[in-house]
Coordinates of C-alpha atoms and ligand atoms in Angstrom, one line a residue:
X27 CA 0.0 0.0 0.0
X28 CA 1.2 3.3 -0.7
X29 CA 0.1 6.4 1.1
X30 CA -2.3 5.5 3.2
X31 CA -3.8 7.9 5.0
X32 CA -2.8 8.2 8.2
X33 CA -6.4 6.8 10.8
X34 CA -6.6 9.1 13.5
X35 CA -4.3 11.2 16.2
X36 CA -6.4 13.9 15.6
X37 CA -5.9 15.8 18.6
X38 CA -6.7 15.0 22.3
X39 CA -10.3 14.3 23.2
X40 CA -12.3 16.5 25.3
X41 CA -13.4 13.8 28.3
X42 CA -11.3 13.7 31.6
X43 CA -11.5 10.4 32.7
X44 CA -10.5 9.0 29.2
X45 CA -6.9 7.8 28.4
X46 CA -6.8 8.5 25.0
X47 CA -4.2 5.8 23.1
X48 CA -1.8 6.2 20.5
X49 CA -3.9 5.5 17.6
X50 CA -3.3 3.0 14.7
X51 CA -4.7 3.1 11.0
X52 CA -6.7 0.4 11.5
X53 CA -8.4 -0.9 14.6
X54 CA -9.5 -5.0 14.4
X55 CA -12.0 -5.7 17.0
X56 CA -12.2 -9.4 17.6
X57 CA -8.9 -11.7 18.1
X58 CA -11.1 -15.0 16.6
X59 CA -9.6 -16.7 13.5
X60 CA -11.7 -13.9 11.2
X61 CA -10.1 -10.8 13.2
X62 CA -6.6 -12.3 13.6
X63 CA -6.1 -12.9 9.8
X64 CA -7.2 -9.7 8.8
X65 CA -4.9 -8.1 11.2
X66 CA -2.4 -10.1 9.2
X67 CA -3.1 -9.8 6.3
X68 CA -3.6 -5.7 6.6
X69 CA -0.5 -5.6 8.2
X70 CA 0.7 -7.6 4.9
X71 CA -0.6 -4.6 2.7
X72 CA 1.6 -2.1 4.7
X73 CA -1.1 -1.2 7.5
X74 CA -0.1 -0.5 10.9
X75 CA -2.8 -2.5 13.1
X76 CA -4.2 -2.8 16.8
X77 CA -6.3 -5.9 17.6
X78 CA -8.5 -5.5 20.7
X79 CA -9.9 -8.7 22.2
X80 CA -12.1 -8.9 25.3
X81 CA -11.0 -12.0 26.4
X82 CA -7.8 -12.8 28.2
X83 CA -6.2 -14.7 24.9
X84 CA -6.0 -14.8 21.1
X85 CA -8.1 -17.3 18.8
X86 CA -11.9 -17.3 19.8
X87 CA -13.1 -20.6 19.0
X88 CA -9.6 -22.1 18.5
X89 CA -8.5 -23.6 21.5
X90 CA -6.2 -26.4 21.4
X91 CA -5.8 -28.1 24.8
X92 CA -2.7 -30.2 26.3
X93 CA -4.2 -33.0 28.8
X94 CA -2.9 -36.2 30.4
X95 CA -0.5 -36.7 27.4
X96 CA -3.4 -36.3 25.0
X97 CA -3.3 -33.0 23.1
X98 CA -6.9 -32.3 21.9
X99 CA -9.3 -29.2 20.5
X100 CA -12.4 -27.5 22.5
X101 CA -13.4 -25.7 19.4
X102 CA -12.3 -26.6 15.5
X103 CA -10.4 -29.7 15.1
X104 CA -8.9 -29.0 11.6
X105 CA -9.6 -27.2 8.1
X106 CA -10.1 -28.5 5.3
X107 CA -7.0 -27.9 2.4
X108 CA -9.1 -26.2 -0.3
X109 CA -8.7 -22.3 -0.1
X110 CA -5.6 -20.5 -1.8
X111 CA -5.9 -18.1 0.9
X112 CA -5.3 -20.1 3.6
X113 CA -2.2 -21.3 1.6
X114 CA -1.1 -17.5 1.2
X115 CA -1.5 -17.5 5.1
X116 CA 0.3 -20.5 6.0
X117 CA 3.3 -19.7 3.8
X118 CA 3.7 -16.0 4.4
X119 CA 3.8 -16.6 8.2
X120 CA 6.6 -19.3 7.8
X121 CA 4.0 -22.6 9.1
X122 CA 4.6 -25.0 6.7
X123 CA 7.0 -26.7 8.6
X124 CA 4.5 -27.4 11.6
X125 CA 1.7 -28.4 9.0
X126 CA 0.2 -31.9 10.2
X127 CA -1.8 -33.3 7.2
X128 CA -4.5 -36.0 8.7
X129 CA -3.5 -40.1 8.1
X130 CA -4.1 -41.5 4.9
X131 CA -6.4 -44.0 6.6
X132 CA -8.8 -40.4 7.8
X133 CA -10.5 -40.1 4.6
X134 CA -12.9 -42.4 5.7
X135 CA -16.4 -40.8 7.4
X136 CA -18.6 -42.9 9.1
X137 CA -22.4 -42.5 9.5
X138 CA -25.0 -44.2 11.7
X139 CA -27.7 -46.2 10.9
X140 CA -29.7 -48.6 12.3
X141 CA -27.5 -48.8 15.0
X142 CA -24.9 -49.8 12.8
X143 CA -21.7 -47.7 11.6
X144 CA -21.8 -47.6 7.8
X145 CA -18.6 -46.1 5.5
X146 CA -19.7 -43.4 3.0
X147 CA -19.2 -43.5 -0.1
X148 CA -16.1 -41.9 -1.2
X149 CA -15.9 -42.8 -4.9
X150 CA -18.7 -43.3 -7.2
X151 CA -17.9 -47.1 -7.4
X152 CA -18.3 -47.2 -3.6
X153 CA -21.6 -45.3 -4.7
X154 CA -23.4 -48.0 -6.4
X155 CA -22.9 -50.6 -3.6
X156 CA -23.3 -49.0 -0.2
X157 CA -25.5 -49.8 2.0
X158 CA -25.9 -46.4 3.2
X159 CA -28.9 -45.9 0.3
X160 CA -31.3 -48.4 -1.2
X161 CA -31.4 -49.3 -4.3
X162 CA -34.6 -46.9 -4.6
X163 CA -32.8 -44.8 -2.9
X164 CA -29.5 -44.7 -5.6
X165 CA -32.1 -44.8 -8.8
X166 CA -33.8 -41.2 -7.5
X167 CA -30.1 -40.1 -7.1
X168 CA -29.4 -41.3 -10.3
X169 CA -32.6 -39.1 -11.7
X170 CA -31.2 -35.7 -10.6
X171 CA -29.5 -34.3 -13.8
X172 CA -33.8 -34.7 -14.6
X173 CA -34.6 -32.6 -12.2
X174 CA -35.4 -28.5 -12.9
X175 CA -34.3 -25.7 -11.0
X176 CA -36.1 -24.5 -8.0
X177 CA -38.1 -21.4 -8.2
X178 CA -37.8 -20.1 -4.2
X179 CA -35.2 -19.4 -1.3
X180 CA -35.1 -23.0 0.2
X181 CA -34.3 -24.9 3.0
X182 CA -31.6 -27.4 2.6
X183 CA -34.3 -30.1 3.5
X184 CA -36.6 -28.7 0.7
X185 CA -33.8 -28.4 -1.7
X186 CA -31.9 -31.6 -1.1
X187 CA -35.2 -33.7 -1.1
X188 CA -36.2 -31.7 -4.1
X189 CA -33.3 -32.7 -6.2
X190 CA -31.9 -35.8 -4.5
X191 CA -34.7 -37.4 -2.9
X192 CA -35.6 -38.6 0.8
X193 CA -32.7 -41.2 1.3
X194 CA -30.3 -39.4 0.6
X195 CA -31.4 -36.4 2.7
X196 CA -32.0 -38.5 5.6
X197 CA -28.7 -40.4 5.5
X198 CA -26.1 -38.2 4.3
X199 CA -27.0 -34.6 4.2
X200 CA -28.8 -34.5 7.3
X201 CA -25.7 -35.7 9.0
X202 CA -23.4 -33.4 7.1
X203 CA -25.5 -30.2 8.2
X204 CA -25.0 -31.5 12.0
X205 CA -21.4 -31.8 11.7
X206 CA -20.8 -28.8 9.6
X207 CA -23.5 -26.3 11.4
X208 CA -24.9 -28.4 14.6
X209 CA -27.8 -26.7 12.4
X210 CA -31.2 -28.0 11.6
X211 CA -32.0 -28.6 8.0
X212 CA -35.3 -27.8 7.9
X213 CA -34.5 -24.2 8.7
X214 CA -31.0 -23.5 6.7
X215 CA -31.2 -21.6 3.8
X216 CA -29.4 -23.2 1.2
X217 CA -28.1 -20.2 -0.5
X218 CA -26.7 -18.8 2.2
X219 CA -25.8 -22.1 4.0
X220 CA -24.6 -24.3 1.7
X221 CA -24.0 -21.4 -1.4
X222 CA -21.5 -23.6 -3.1
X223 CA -23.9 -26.9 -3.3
X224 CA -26.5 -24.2 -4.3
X225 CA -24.6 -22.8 -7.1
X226 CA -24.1 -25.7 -8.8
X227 CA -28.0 -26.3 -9.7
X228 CA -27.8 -22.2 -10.3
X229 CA -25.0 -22.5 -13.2
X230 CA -25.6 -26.0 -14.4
X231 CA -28.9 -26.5 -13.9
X232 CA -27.8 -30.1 -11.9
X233 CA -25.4 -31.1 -9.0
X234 CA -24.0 -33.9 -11.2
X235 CA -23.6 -32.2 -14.1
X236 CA -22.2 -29.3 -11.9
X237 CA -19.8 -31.7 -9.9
X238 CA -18.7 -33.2 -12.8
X239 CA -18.1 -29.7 -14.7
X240 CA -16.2 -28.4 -11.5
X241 CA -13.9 -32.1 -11.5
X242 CA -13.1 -31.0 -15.4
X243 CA -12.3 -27.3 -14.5
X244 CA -9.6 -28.5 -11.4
X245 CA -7.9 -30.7 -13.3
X246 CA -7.3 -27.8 -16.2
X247 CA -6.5 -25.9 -13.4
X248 CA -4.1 -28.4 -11.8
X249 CA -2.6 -28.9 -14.9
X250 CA -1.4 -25.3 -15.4
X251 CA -0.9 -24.0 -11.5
X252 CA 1.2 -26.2 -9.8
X253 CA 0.4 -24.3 -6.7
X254 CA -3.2 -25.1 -7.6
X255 CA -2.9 -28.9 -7.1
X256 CA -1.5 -28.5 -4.0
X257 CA -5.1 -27.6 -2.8
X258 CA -6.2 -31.1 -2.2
X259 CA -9.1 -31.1 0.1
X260 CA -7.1 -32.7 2.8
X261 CA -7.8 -32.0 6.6
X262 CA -5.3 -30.5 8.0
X263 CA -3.7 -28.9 11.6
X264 CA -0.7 -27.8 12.9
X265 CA 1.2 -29.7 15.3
X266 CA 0.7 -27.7 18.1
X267 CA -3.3 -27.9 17.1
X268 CA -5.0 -24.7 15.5
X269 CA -4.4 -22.7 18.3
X270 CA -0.6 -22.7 17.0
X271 CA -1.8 -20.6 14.0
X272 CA -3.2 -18.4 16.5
X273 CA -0.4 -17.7 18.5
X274 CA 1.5 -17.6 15.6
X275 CA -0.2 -14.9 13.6
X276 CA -0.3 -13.1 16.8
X277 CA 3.1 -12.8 17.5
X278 CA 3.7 -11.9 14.2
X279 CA 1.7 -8.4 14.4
X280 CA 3.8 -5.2 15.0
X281 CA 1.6 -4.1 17.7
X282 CA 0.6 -7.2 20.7
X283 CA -3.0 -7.9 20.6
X284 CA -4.3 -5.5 23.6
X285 CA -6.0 -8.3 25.6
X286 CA -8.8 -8.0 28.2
X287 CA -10.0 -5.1 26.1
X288 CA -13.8 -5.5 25.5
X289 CA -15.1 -2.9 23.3
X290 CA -17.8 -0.8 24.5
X291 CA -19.0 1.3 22.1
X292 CA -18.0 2.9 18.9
X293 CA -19.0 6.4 17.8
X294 CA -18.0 8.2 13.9
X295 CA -17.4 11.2 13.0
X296 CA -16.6 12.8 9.8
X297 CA -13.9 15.1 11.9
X298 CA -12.4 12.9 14.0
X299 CA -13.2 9.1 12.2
X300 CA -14.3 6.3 14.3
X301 CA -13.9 6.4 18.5
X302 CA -13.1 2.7 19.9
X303 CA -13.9 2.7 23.6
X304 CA -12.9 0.0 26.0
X305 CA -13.8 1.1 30.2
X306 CA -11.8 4.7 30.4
X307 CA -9.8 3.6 27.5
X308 CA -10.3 5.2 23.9
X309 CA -8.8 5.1 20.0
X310 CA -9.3 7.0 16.7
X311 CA -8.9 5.6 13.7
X312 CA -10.6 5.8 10.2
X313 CA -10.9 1.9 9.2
X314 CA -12.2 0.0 11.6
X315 CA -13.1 -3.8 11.7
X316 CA -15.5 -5.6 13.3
X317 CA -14.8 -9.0 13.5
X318 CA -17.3 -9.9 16.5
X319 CA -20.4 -12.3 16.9
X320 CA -23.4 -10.6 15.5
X321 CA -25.0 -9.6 18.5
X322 CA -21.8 -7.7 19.6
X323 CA -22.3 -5.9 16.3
X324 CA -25.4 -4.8 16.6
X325 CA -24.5 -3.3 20.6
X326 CA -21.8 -1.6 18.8
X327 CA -23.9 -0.2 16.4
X328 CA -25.9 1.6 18.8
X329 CA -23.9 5.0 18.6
X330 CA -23.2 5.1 15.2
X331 CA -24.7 8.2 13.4
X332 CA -27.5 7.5 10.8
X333 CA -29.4 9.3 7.9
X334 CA -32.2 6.8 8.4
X335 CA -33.0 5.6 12.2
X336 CA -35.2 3.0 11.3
X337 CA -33.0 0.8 8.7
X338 CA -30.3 1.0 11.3
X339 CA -32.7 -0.4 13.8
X340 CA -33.9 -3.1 11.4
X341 CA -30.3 -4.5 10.7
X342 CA -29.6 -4.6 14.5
X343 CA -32.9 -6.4 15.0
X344 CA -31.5 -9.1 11.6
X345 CA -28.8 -9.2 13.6
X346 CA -30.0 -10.3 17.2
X347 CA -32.1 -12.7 15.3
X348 CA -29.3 -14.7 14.2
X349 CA -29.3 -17.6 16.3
X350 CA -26.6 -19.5 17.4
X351 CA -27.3 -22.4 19.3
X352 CA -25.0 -23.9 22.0
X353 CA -23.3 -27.5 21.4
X354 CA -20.9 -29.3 24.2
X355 CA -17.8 -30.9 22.6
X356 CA -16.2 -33.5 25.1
X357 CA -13.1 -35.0 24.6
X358 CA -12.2 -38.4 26.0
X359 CA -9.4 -40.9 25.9
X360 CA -9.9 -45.0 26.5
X361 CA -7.9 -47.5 26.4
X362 CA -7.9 -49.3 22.9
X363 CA -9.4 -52.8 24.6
X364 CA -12.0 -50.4 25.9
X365 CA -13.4 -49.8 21.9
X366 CA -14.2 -52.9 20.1
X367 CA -14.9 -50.7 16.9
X368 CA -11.3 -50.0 15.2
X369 CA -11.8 -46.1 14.8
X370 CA -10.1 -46.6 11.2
X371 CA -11.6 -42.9 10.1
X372 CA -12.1 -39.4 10.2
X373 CA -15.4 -39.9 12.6
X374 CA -18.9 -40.5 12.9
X375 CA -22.3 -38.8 12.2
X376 CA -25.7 -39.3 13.6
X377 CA -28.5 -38.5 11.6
X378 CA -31.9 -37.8 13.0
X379 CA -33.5 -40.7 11.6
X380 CA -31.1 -42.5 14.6
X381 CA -33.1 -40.6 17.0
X382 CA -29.9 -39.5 19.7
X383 CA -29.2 -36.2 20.6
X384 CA -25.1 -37.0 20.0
X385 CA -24.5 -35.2 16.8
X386 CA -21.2 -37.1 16.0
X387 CA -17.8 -38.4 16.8
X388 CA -14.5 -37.5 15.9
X389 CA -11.4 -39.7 16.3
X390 CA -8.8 -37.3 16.7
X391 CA -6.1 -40.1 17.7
X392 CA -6.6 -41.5 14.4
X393 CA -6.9 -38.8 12.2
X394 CA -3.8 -37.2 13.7
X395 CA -0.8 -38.3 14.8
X396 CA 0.4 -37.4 18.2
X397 CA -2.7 -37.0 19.6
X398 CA -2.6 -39.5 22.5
X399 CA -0.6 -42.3 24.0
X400 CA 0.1 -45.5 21.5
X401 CA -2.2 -47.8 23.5
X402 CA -5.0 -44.8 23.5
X403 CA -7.7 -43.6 21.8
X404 CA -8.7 -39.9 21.7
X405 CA -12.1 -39.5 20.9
X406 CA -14.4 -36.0 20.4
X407 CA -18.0 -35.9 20.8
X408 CA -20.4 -33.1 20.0
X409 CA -23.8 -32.9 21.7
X410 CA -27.1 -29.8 21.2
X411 CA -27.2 -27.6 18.2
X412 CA -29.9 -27.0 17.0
X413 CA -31.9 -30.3 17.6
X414 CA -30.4 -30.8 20.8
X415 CA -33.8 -32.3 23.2
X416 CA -33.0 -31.9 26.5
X417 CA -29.6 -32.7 26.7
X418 CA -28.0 -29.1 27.2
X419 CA -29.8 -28.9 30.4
X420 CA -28.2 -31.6 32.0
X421 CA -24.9 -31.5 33.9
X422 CA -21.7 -32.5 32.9
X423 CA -21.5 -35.5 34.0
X424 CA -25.2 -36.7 33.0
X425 CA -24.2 -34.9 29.4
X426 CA -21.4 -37.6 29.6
X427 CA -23.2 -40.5 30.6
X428 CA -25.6 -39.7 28.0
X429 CA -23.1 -39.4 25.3
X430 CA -21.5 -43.0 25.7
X431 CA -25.0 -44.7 26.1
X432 CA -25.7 -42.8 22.5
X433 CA -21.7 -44.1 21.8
X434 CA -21.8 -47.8 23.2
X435 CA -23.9 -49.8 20.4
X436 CA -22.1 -48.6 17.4
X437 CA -18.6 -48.2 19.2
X438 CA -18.7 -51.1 21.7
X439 CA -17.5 -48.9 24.4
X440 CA -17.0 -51.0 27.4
X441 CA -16.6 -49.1 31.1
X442 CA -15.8 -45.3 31.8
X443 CA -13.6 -43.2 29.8
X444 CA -9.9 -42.7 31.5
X445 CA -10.5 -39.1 31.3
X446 CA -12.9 -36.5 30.2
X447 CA -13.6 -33.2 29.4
X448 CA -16.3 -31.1 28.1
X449 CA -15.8 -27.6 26.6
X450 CA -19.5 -26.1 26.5
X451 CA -20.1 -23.0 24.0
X452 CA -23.7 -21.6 24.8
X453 CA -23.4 -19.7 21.6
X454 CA -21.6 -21.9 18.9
X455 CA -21.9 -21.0 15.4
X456 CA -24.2 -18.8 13.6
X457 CA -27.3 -20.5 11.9
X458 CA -27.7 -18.9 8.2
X459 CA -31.4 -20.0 7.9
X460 CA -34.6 -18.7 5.6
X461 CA -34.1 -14.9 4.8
X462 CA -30.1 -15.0 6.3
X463 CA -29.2 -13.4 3.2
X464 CA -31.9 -10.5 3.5
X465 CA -30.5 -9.9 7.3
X466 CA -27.1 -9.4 5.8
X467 CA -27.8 -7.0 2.7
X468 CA -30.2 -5.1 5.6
X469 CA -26.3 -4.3 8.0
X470 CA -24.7 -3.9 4.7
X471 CA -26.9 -1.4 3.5
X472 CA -27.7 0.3 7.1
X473 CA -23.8 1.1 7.6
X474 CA -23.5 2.0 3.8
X475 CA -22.6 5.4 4.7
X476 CA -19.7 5.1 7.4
X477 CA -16.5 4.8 5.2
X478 CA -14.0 2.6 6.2
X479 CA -16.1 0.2 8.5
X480 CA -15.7 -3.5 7.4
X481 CA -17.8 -6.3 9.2
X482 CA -15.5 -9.5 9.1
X483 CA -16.8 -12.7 11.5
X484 CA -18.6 -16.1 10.7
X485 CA -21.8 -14.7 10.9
X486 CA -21.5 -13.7 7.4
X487 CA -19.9 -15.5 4.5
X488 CA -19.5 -18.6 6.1
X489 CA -18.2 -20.3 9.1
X490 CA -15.5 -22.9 8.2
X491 CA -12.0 -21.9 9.3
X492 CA -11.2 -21.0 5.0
X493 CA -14.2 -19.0 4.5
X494 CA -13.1 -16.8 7.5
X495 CA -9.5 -16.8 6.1
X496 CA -10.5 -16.0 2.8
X497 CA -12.8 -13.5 3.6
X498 CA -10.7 -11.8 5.8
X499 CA -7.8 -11.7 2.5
X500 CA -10.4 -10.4 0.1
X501 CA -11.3 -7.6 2.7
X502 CA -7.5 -7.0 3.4
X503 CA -7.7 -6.4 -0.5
X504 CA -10.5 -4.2 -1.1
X505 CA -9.6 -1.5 2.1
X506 CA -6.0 -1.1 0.1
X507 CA -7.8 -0.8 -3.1
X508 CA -10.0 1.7 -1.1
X509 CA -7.4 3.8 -0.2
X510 CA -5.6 3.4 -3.8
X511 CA -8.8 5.3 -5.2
X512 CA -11.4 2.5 -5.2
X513 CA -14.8 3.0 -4.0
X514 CA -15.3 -0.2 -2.2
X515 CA -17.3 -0.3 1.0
X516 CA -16.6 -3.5 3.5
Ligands
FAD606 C1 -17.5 -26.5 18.6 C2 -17.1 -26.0 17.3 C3 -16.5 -26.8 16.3 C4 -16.1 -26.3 15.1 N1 -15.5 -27.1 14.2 C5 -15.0 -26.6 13.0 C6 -14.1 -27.4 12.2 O1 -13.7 -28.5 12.6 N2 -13.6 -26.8 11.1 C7 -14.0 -25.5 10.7 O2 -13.6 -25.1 9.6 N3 -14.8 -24.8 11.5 C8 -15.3 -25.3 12.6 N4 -16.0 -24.5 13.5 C9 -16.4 -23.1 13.0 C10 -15.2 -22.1 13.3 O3 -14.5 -22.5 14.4 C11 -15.8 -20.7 13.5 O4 -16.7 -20.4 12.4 C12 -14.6 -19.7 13.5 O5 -13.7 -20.1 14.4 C13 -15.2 -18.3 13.9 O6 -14.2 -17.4 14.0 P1 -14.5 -15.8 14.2 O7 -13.2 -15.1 14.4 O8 -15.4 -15.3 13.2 O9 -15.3 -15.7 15.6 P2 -14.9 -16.1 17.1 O10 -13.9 -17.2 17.1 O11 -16.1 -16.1 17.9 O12 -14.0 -14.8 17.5 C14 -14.6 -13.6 17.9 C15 -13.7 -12.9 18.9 O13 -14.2 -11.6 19.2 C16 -14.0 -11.4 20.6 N5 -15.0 -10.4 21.0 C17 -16.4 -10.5 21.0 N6 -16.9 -9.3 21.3 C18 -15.9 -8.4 21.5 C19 -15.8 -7.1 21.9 N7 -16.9 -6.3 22.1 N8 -14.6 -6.5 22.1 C20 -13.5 -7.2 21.8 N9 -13.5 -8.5 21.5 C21 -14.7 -9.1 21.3 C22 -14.3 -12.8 21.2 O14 -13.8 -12.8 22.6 C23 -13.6 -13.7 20.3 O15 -12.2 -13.9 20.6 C24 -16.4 -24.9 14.8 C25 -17.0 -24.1 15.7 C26 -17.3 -24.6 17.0 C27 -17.9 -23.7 18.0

């Protein structure tokens, strides 16, 4: 970047009890994977940058945990290798050497059913003779490239069943939008939740035909960008777990992540640019990022100035609608006699057709190395979400005991874990259902106005670990190509 205007120091402010601090040009609000990233990747473009975070450490939702000799994750357990911009990311801040890419053996996903544990399908072979589907089941499969393009914003439910038919909602997407969202089908919005799967029937008019078309396109790719087929869709971590990157990218900025620092409020003015307040604490800047949960957004919206009251009430209202229900992860290591299943995969899903409140399994001992002792397994559970019964209102230890009951046919668990843990997150990931889209175009257009304001979280865009990266690169991007002479709004 060259000659970027220099955000704030516009002169001492006017309020005694106020420290005001030496201000930065841009101010990142939100030490998550979404606010950490861009903070890197503005400091990348030549910005000088101050992340705030309320809480007393960096990473948000990443939060990798060392325990009895068993090294396991609260939050994420891995991304998926399939976004150039977490590439970029990894290279630029010198990881590559502590990349662990999961076992060969981890491409293998389980999924429940009839009490049984059935491997997917991972090839189209493999396709015609599971016994995940029917034959019925693989014939209305086989029928989609027949079927026409929907007319209205669906549910994935709607849409899935639409084009793929019952069986295969039931017993593969069902379980995917569990593990991926802890969401409930019937009230995702498939645009928004799912945009890629979406997109396909939008530009090809078929999810075969579009799979196939997108196969064809990454192997031209491939062919000519060697850096290109390095993106292979593998699941990956670091070997200090994902909180490495976090730490990492954090010592990396110019300026430490300011810590305990929950911000308060945020005011704009054309004179002075945005005021970041923290207790007696304030900054000045002109770009400012918001990469908070959605309800935080819409609190700090409250003392913004607005040419029209009621659109900025509406998009904080979209935005405390978003609902984020809470999910329990619990890690727990037995001994391998303990587990008569072999764990040979990435984990397990449980559809709702299977009727347990478990959502699914993860078996992080296998899919990693390192991850607990040689004669141990490591395995992570996820309970709630949005179809969660009951379950979140237990205790611990009843959450526990309900868990291995849901465990014990399909595993063969026999006895108590050796250890457990459970990391409970009463608000875990943003839910894009019906009309998502709407809420966002509603606190895009409402903060239209306030230049240099850029809204960067998983609320919006989407909530694996890549989207947030890549999201956070393209937005990097467009603020330099703002202050290059651009007219881009975040
Ligand atoms: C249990 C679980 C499992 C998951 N598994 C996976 C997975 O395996 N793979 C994958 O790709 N994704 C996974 N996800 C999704 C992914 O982890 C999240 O979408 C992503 O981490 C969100 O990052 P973020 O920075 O947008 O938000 P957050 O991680 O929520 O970060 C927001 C940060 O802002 C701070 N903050 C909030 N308000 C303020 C304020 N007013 N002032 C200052 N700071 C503030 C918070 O303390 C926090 O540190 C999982 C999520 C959960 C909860």
């Amino acid at each position: 970047m060259q000659d970027a205007p220099l955000g704030g120091l516009a002169g001492p402010i006017p309020q005694a009890a106020e420290t005001q601090q030496q201000s930065p040009q841009v101010i990142v609000v939100g030490a998550g994977i979404s606010g950490l990233t861009s903070a890197w990747f503005l400091q990348q473009q030549g910005y000088e940058v101050l992340v705030l975070e309320a809480s007393a450490c960096v990473g948000g939702n990443l939060q990798t945990v060392q325990h009895n000799g068993c090294q396991f994750e609260r939050g994420p357990n891995s991304f998926m290798n399939n976004r150039q911009a977490m590439a970029d990311l990894i290279k630029g801040a010198g990881l590559q050497p502590h990349l662990v890419p999961a076992n060969a053996s981890a491409h293998k996903r389980f999924v429940a059913k009839h009490g049984d544990l059935l491997a997917l399908p991972s090839n189209p072979k493999e396709g015609f003779t599971t016994r995940v589907l029917s034959w019925p089941g693989k014939l209305r499969v086989a029928l989609e490239p027949f079927i026409g393009k929907g007319s209205k914003e669906e549910t994935v439910a709607e849409f899935v069943q639409r084009r793929l038919g019952k069986e295969m909602f039931d017993w593969l997407i069902d379980p995917f939008v569990s593990g991926v969202y802890a969401g409930d089908p019937h009230k995702l919005s498939v645009r928004a939740a799912t945009a890629r799967i979406y997109a396909l029937e939008k530009n090809h008019g078929s999810l075969i035909r579009g799979a196939l078309a997108k196969m064809k396109e990454k192997r031209q790719l491939k062919a000519h960008n060697p850096d290109a087929a390095k993106l292979d869709g593998a699941m990956m971590t670091f070997k200090g777990g994902l909180h490495q990157l976090m730490t990492h990218l954090a010592d990396q900025l110019l300026n430490p992540v300011q810590l305990d620092t929950q911000v308060e409020s945020v005011s704009y003015s054309a004179d002075t640019g945005y005021m970041v307040r923290s207790g007696d604490q304030l900054w000045q800047t002109d770009k400012l990022v918001l990469a908070v949960p959605a309800k935080q957004v819409a609190r700090l919206m409250e003392d913004l100035p607005t040419p029209d009251e009621a659109s900025m009430v509406a998009a904080q209202e979209a935005l405390r609608s978003i609902h984020y229900p809470a999910v329990a992860t619990i890690s727990m290591a037995f001994k391998k006699h303990q587990i008569s299943h072999p764990l040979d995969g990435f984990g397990a899903l449980f559809p709702s057709r299977e009727h347990l409140q478990t959502l699914g399994a993860l078996f992080p001992s296998s899919i990693f190395p390192n991850r607990a002792a040689d004669d141990e397994h490591l395995l992570t559970v996820f309970i709630g979400g949005a179809r969660a019964g009951d379950a979140m209102q237990l205790s611990t230890q009843q959450r526990l005991q309900h868990v291995l009951q849901d465990l014990q046919p399909y595993l063969g668990i026999k006895g108590q874990p050796l250890w457990s843990e459970e990391s409970y997150w009463p608000a875990a990931i943003p839910q894009y259902e019906l009309g998502h889209l709407h809420k966002v175009a509603l606190v895009d257009g409402a903060l239209a106005h306030l230049p240099g304001l850029y809204l960067r979280s998983n609320w919006r865009d989407g909530v694996a670990l890549g989207d947030c990266v890549e999201q956070a690169q393209m937005m990097a991007q467009r603020l330099a190509a703002a202050d290059q002479g651009g007219a881009l709004h975040g």
